[in-house]
PDB file of C-alpha atoms in Angstrom:
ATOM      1  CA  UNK S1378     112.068 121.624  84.721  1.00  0.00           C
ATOM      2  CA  UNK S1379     111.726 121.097  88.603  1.00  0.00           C
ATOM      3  CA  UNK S1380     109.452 118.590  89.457  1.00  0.00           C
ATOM      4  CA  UNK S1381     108.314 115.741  91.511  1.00  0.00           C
ATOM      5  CA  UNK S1382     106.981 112.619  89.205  1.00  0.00           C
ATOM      6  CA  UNK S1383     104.942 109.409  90.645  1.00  0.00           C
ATOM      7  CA  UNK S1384     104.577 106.482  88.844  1.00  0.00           C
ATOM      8  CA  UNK S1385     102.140 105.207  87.992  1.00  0.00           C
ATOM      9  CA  UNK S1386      99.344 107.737  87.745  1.00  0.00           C
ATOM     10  CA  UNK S1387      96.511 105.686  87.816  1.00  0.00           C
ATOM     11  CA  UNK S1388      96.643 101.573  89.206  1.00  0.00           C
ATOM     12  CA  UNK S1389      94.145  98.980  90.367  1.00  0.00           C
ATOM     13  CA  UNK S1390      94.796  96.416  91.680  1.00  0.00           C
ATOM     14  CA  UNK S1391      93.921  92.975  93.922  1.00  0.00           C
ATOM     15  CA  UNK S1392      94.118  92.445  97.678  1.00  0.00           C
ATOM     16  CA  UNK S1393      97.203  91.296  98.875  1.00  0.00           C
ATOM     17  CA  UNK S1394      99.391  91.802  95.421  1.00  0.00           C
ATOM     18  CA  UNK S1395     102.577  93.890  96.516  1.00  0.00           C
ATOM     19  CA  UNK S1396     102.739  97.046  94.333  1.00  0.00           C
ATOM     20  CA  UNK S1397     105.302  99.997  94.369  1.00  0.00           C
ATOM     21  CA  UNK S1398     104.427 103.442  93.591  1.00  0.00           C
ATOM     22  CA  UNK S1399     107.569 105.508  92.473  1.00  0.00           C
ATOM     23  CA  UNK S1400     108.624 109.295  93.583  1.00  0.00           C
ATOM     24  CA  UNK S1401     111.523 110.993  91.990  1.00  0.00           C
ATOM     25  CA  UNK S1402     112.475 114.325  92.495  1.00  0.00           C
ATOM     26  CA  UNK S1403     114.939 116.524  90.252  1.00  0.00           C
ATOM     27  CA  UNK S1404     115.399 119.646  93.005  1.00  0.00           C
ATOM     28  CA  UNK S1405     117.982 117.963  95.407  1.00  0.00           C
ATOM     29  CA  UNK S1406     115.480 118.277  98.038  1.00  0.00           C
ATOM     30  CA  UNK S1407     116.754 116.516 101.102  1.00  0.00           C
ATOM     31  CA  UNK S1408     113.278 116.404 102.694  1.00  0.00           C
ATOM     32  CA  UNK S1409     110.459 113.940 101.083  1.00  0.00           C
ATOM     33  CA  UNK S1410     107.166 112.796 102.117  1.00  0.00           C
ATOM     34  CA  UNK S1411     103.938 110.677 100.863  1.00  0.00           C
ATOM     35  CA  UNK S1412     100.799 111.691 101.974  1.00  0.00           C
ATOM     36  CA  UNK S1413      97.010 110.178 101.515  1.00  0.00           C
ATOM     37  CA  UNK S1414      94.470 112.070 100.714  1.00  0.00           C
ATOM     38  CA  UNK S1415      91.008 110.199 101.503  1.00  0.00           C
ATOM     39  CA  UNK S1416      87.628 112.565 100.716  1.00  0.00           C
ATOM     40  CA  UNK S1417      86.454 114.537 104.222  1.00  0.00           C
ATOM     41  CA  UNK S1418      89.758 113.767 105.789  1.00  0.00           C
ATOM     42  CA  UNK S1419      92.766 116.025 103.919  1.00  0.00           C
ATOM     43  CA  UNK S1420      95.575 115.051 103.207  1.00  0.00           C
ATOM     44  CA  UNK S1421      97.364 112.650 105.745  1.00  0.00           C
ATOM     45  CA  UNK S1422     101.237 111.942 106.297  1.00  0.00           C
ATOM     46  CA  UNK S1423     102.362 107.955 105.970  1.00  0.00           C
ATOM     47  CA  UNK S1424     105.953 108.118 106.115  1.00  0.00           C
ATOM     48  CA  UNK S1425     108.776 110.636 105.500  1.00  0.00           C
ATOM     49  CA  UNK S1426     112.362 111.255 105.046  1.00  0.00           C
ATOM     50  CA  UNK S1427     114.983 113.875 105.787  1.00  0.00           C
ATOM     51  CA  UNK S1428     117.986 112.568 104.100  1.00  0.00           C
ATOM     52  CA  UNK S1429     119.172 109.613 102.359  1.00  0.00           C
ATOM     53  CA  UNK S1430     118.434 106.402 105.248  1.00  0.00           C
ATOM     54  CA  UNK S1431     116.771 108.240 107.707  1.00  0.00           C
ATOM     55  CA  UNK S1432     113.079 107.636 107.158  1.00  0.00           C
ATOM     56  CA  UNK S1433     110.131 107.599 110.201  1.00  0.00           C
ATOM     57  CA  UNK S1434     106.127 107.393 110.392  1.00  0.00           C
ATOM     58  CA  UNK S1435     104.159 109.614 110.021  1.00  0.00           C
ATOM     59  CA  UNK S1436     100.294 109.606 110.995  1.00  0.00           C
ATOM     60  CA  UNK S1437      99.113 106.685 109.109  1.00  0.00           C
ATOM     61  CA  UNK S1438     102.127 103.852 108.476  1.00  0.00           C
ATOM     62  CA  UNK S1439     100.109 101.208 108.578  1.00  0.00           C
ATOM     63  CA  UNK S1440     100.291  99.083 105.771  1.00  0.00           C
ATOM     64  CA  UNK S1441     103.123 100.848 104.337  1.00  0.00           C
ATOM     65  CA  UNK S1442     106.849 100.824 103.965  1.00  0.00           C
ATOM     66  CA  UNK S1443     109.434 103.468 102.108  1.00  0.00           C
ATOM     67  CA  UNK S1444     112.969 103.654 101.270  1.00  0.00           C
ATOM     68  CA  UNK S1445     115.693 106.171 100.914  1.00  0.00           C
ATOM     69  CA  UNK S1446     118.427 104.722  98.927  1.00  0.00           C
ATOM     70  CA  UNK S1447     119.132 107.610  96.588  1.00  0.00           C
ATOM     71  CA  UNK S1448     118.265 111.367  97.581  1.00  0.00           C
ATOM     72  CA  UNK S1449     115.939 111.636  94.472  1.00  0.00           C
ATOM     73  CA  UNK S1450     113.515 108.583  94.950  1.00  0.00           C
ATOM     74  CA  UNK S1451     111.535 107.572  97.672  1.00  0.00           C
ATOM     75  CA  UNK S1452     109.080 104.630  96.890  1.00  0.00           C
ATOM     76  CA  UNK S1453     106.346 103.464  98.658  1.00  0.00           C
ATOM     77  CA  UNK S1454     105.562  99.843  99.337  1.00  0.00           C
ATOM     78  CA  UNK S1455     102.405  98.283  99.606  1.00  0.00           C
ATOM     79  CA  UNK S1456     103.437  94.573 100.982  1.00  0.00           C
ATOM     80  CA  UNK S1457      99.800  93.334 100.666  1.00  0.00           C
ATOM     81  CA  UNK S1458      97.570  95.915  99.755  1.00  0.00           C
ATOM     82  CA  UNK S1459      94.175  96.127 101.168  1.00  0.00           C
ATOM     83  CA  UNK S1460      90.482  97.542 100.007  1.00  0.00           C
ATOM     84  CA  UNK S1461      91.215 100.054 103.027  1.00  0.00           C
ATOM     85  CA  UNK S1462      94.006 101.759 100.963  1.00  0.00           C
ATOM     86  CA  UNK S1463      92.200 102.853  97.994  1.00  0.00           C
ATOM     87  CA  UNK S1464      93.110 106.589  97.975  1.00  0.00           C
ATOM     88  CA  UNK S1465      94.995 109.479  96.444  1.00  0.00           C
ATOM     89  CA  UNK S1466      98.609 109.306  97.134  1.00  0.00           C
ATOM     90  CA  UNK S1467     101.001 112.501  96.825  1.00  0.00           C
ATOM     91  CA  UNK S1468     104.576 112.347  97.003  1.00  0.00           C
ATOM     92  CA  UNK S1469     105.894 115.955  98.328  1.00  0.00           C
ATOM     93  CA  UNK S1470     109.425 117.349  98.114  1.00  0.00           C
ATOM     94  CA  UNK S1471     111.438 120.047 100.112  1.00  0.00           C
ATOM     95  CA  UNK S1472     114.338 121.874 101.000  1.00  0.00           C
ATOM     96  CA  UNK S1473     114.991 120.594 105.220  1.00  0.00           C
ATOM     97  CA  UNK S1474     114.235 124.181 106.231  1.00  0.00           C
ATOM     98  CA  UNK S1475     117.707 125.680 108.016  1.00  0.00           C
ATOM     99  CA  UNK S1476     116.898 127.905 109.241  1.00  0.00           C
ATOM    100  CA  UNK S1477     113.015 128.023 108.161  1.00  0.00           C
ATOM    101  CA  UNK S1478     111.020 125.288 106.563  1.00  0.00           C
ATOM    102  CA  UNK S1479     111.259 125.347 103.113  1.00  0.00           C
ATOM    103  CA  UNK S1480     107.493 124.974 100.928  1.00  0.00           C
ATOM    104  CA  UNK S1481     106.815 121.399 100.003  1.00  0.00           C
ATOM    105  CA  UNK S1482     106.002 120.522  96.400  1.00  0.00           C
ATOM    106  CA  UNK S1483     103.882 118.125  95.511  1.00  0.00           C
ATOM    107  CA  UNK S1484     104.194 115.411  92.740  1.00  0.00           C
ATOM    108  CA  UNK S1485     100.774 114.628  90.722  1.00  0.00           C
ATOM    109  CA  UNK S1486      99.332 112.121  92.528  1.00  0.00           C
ATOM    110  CA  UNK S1487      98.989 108.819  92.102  1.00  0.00           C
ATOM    111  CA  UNK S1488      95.278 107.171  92.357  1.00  0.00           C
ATOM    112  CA  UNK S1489      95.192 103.674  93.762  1.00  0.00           C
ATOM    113  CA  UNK S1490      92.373 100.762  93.847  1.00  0.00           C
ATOM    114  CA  UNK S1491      92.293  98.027  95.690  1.00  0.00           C
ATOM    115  CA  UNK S1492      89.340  95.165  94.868  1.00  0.00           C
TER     116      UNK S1492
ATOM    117  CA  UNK Y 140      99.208 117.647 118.806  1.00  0.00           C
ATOM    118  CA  UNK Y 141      99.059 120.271 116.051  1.00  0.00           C
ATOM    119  CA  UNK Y 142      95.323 120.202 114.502  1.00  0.00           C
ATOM    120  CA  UNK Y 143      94.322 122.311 111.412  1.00  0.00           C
ATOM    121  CA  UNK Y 144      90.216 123.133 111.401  1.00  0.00           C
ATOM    122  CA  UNK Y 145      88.609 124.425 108.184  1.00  0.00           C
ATOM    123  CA  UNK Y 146      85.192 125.119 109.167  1.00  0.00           C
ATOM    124  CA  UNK Y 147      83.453 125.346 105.903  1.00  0.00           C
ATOM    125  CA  UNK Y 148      83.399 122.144 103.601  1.00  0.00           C
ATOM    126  CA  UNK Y 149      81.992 124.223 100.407  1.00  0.00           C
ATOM    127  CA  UNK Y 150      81.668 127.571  99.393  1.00  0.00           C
ATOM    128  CA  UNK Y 151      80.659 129.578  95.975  1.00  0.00           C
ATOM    129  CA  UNK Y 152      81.205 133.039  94.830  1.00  0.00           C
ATOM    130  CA  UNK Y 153      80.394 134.535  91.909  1.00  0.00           C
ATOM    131  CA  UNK Y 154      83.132 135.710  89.533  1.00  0.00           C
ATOM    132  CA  UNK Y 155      84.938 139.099  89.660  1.00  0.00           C
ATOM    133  CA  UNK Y 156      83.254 139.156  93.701  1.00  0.00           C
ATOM    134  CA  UNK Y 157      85.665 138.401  97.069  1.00  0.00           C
ATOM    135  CA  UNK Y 158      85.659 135.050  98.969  1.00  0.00           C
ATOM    136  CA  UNK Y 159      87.066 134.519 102.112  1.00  0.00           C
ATOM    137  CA  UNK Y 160      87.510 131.002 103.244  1.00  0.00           C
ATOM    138  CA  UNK Y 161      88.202 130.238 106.871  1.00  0.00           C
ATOM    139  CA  UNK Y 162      91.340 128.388 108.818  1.00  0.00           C
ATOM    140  CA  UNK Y 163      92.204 127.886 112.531  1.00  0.00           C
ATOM    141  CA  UNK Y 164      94.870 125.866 114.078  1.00  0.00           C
ATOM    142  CA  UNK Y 165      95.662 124.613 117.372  1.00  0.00           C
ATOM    143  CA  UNK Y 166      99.531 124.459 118.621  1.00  0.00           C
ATOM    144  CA  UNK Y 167     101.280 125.756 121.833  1.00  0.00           C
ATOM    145  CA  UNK Y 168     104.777 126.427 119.905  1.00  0.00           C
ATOM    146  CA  UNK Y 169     105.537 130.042 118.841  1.00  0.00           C
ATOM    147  CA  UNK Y 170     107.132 129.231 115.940  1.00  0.00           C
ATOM    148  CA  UNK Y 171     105.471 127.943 112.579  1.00  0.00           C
ATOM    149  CA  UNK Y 172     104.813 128.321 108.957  1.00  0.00           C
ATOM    150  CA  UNK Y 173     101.350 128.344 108.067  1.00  0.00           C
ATOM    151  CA  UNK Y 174     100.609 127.399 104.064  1.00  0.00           C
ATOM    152  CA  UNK Y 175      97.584 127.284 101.735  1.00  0.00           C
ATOM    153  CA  UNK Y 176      97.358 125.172  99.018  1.00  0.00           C
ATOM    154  CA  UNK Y 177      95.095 125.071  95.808  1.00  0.00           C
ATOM    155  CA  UNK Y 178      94.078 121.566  94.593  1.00  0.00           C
ATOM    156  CA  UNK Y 179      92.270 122.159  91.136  1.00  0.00           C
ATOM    157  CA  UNK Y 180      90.130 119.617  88.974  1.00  0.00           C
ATOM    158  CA  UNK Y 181      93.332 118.115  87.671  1.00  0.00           C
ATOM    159  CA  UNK Y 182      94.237 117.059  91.653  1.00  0.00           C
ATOM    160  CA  UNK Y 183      97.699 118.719  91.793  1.00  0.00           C
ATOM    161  CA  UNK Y 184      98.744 120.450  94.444  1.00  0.00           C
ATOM    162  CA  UNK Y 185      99.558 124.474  93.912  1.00  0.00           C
ATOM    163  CA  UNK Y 186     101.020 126.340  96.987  1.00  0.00           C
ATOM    164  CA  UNK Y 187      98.611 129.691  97.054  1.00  0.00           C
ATOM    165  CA  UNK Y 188     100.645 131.443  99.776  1.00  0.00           C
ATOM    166  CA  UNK Y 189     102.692 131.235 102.473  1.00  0.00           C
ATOM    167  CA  UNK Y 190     103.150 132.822 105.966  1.00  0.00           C
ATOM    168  CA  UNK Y 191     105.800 132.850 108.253  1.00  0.00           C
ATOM    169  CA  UNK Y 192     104.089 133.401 112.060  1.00  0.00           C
ATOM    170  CA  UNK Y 193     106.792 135.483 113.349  1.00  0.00           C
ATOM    171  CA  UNK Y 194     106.178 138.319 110.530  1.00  0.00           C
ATOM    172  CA  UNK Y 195     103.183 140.630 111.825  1.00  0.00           C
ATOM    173  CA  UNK Y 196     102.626 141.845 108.041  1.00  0.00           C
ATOM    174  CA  UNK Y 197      99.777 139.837 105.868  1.00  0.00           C
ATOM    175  CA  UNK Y 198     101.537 137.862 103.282  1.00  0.00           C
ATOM    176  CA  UNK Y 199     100.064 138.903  99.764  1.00  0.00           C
ATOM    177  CA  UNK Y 200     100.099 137.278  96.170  1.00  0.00           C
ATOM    178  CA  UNK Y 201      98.368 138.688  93.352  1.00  0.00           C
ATOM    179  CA  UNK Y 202      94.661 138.432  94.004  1.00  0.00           C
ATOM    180  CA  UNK Y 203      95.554 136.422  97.292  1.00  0.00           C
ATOM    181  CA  UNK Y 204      95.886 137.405 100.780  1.00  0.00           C
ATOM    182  CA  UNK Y 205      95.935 136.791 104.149  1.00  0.00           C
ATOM    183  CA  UNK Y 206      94.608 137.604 107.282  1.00  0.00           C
ATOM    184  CA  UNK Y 207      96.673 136.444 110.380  1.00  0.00           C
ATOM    185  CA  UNK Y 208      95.559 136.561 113.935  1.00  0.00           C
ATOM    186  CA  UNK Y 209      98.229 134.513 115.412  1.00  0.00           C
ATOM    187  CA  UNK Y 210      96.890 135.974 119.223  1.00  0.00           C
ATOM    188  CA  UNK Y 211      93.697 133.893 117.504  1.00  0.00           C
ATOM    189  CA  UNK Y 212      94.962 131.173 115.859  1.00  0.00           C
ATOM    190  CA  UNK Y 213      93.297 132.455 113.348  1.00  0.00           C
ATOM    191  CA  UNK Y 214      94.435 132.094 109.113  1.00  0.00           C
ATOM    192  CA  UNK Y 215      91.775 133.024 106.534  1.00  0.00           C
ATOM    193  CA  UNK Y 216      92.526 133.524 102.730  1.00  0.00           C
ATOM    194  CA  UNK Y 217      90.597 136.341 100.682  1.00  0.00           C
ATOM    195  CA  UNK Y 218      90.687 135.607  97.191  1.00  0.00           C
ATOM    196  CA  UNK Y 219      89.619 139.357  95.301  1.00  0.00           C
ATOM    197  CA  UNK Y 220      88.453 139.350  91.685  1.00  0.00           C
ATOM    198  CA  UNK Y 221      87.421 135.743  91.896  1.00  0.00           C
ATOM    199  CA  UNK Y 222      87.998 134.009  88.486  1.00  0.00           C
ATOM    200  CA  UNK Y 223      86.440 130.367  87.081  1.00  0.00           C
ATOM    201  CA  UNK Y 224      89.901 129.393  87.233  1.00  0.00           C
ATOM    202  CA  UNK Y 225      89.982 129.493  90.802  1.00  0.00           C
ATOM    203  CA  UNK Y 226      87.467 126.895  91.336  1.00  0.00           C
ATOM    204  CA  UNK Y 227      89.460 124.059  93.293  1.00  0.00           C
ATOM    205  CA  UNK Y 228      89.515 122.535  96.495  1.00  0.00           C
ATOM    206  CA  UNK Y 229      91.360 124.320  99.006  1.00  0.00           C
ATOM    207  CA  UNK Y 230      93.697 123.289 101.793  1.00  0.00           C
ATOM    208  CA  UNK Y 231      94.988 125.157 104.976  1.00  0.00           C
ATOM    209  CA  UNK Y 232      98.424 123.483 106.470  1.00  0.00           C
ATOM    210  CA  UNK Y 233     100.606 124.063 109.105  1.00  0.00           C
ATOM    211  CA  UNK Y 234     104.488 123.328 109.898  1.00  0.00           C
ATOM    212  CA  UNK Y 235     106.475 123.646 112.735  1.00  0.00           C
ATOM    213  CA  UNK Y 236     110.043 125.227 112.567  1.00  0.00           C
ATOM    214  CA  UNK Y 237     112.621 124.171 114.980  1.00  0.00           C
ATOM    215  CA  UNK Y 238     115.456 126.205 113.679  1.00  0.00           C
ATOM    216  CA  UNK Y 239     117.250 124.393 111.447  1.00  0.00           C
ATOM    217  CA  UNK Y 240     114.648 121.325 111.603  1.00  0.00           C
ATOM    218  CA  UNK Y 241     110.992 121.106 111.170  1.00  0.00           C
ATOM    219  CA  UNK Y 242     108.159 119.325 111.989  1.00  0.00           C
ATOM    220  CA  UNK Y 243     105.635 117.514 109.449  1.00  0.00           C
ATOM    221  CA  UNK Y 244     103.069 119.419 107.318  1.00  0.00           C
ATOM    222  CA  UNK Y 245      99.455 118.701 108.929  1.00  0.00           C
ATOM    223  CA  UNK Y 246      96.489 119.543 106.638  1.00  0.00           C
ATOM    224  CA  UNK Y 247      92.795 120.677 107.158  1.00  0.00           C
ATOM    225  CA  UNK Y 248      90.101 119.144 105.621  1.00  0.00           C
ATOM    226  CA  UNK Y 249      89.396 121.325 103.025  1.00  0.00           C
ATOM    227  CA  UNK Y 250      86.950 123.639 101.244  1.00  0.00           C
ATOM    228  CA  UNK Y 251      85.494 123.172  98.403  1.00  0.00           C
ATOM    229  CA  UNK Y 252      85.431 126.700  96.203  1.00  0.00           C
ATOM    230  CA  UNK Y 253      82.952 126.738  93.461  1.00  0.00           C
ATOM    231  CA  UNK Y 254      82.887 129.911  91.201  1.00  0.00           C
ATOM    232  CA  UNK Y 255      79.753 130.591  89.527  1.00  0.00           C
ATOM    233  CA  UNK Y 256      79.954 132.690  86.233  1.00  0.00           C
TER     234      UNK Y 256
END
């Protein structure tokens, strides 16, 4: 089955602990992202990728690193996690659009607490 | 800067009636992809439909459609026949294409869709 998976689903934990949240995709999908989605606000882009080492910011890197080591995973790093990134994080998928933009799928989202 | 603007945080329709909900965007490029998304209870993410801004014609799914007034900037979603299972929170996004790249998605706020049996 094609899919996008995040691990883990559900974590809380303490400021300033350094935590990775997984994404692995199964589609060959050159493109991948991780987004934050914060109530009132939408979703937001932190970082993406469109190929293996090639990675940039997106609209809210702060805080955050990623990797792209392997075309199917793309973690997120929290070095030292703050209260102020207690959200809903989606990892997202895609084709690099050539000559369009390919639709972006979404993994199931990982919800994060910080105390 | 591309900007997405859903103007109406919550909505409710009752079932089997039509619901429009309401999306504008801001961009001076001429060519884009403009998406909507369903995010149910269960908080995954469900591409709706999809519509490509150089194609004149409505894109249509099922129960789901369109209306496009790209001279407007303009990218509402009817949703006919309205079922309980359509309940969700729903997001507008945009993408730029730059022929044979692309730019990142950027997201409204939302609506909130409650169907009322």
């Amino acid at each position: 089955e094609a899919q996008v998976t995040q691990n883990p689903r559900y974590l809380i934990t303490v400021t300033g602990k350094k935590l990775t949240v997984t994404c692995s995709q199964n589609m060959n999908h050159e493109y991948m992202s991780w987004y934050r989605q914060d109530p009132g606000l939408g979703l937001r882009q932190i970082y993406y990728s469109m190929n293996v080492e090639v990675t940039d910011k997106g609209d809210v890197p702060e805080g955050y690193k990623v990797s792209r080591k392997e075309k199917r995973n793309f973690p997120l790093i929290l070095e030292s996690p703050s209260p102020n990134q207690t959200s809903l994080y989606f990892c997202a998928s895609s084709l690099l659009g050539n000559p369009r933009p390919d639709t972006q799928y979404f993994g199931p989202g990982t919800r994060l607490t910080v105390l | 800067a591309q900007t997405v603007t859903q103007s109406q945080p919550e909505m409710s329709v009752q079932e089997a009636e039509t619901v429009t909900l309401s999306c504008t965007y801001d961009t001076s490029e001429n060519n884009y992809y403009l998406f909507w998304y369903k995010q149910p209870p269960s908080r995954q993410m469900i591409l709706v439909i999809r519509q490509e801004a150089y194609k004149q014609q409505n894109a249509t799914e099922n129960r789901f459609s369109v209306n496009f007034q790209k001279a407007a900037k303009s990218f509402s979603l009817k949703i006919s026949d309205s079922q309980l299972g359509d309940t969700a929170m729903y997001f507008c996004a945009f993408i730029l294409n730059y022929g044979g790249s692309q730019g990142n998605l950027i997201f409204g706020k939302g609506t909130k869709l409650s169907v009322k049996p």
